[in-house]
PDB file of C-alpha atoms in Angstrom:
ATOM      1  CA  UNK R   1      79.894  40.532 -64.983  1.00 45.00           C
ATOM      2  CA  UNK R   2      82.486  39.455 -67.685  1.00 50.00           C
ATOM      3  CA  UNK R   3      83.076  36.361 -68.906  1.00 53.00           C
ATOM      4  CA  UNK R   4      86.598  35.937 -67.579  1.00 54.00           C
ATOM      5  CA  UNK R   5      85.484  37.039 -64.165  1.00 55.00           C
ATOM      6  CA  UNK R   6      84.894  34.038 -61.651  1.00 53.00           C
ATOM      7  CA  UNK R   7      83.528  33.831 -58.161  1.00 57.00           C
ATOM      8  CA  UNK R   8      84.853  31.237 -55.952  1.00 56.00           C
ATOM      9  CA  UNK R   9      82.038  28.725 -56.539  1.00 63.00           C
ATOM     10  CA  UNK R  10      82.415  29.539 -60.223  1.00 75.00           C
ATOM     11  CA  UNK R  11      86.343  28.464 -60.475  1.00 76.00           C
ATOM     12  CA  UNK R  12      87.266  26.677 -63.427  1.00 74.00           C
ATOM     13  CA  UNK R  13      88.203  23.314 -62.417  1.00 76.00           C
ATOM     14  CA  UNK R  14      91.375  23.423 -64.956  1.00 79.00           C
ATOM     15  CA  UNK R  15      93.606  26.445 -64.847  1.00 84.00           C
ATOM     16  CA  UNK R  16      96.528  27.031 -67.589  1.00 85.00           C
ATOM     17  CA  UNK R  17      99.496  28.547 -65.671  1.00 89.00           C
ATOM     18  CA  UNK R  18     102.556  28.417 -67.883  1.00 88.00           C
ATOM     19  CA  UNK R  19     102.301  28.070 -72.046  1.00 90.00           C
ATOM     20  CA  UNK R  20      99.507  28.626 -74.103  1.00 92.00           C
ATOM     21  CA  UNK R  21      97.929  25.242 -75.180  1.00 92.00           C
ATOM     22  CA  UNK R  22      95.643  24.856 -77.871  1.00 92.00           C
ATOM     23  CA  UNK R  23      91.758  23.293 -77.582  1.00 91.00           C
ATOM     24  CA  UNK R  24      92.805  20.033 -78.726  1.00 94.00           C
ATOM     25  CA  UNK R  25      95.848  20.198 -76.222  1.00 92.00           C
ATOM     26  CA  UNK R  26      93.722  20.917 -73.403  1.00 90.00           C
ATOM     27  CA  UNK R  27      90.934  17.965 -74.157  1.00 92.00           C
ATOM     28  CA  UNK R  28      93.462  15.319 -74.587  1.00 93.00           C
ATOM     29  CA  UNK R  29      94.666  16.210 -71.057  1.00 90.00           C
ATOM     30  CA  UNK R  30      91.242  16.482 -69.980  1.00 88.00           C
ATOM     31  CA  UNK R  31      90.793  12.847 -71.412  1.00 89.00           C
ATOM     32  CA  UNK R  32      93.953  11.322 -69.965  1.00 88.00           C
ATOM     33  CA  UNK R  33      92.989  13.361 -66.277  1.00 85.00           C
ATOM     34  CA  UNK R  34      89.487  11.639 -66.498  1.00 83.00           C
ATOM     35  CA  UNK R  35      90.468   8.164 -67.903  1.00 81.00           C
ATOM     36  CA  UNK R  36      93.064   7.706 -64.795  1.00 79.00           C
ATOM     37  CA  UNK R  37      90.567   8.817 -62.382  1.00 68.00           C
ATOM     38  CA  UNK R  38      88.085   6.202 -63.331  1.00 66.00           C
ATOM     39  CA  UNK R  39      90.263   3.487 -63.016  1.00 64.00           C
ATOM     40  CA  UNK R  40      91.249   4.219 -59.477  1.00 63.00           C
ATOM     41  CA  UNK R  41      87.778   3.038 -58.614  1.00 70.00           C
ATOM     42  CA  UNK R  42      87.366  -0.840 -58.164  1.00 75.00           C
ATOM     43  CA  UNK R  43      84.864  -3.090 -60.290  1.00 78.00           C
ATOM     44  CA  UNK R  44      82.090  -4.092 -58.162  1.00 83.00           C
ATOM     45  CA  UNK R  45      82.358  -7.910 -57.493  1.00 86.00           C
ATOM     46  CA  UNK R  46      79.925 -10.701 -59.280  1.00 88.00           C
ATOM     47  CA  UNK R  47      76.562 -11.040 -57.846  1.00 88.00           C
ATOM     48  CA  UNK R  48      77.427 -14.600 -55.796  1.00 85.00           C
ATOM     49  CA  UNK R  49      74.681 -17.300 -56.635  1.00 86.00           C
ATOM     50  CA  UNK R  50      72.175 -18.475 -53.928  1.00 82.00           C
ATOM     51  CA  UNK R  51      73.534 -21.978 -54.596  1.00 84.00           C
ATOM     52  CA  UNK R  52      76.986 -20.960 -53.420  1.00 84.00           C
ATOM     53  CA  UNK R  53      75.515 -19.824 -50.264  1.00 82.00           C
ATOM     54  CA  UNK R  54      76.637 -21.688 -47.265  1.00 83.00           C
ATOM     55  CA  UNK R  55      73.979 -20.606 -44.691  1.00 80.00           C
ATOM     56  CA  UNK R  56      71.787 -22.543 -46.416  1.00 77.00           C
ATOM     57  CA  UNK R  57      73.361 -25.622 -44.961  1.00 80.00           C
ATOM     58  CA  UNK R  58      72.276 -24.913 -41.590  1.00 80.00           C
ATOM     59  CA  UNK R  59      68.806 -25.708 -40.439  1.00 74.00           C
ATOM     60  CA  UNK R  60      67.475 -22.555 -38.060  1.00 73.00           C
ATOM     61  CA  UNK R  61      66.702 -23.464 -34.505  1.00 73.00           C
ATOM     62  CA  UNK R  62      63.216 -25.208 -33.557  1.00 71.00           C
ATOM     63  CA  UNK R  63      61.214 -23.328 -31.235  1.00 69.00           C
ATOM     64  CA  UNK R  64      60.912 -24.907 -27.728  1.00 75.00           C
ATOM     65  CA  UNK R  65      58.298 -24.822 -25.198  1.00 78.00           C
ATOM     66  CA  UNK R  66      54.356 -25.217 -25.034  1.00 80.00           C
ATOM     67  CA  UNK R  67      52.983 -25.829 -28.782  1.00 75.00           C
ATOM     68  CA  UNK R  68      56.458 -25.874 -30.150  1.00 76.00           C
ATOM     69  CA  UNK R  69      55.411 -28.497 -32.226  1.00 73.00           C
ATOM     70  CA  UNK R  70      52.705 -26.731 -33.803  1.00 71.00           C
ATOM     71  CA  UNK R  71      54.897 -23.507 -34.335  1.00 66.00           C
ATOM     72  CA  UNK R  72      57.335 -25.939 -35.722  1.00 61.00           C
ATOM     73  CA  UNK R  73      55.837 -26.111 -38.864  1.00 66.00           C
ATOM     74  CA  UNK R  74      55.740 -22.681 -39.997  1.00 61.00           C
ATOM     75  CA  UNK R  75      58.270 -21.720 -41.874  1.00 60.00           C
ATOM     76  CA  UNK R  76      60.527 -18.087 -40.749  1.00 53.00           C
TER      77      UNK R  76
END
């Protein structure tokens, strides 16, 4: 097998079809291609702090029933 030959999993991902650019041509496309396709993807968001966490606020529901006072005191 040549080296120009390709199979279809071995297609280039690039492929010149009018013109004849040069190597540097080609990588500054390459660049610009790559540098637009990362900034589709969003930033993830700040970790939040546990302080800012509003569940916290509520108190979770006492056990009820026989010995509920004694299971009371564990904590979840």
């Amino acid at each position: 097998m040549n080296e120009n030959s390709h199979t279809m999993s071995e297609r280039p991902h690039l492929r010149v079809v009018h013109g004849n650019p040069t190597d540097e041509e080609v990588a500054a496309l390459v660049a610009v291609i790559t540098t637009l396709n990362t900034r589709d993807t969003p930033a993830p968001p700040p970790p939040r702090s546990a302080w800012s966490d509003r569940r916290t606020l509520h108190r979770p529901p006492l056990p009820h029933g026989p010995n509920a006072w004694h299971t009371s005191t564990f904590p979840h």
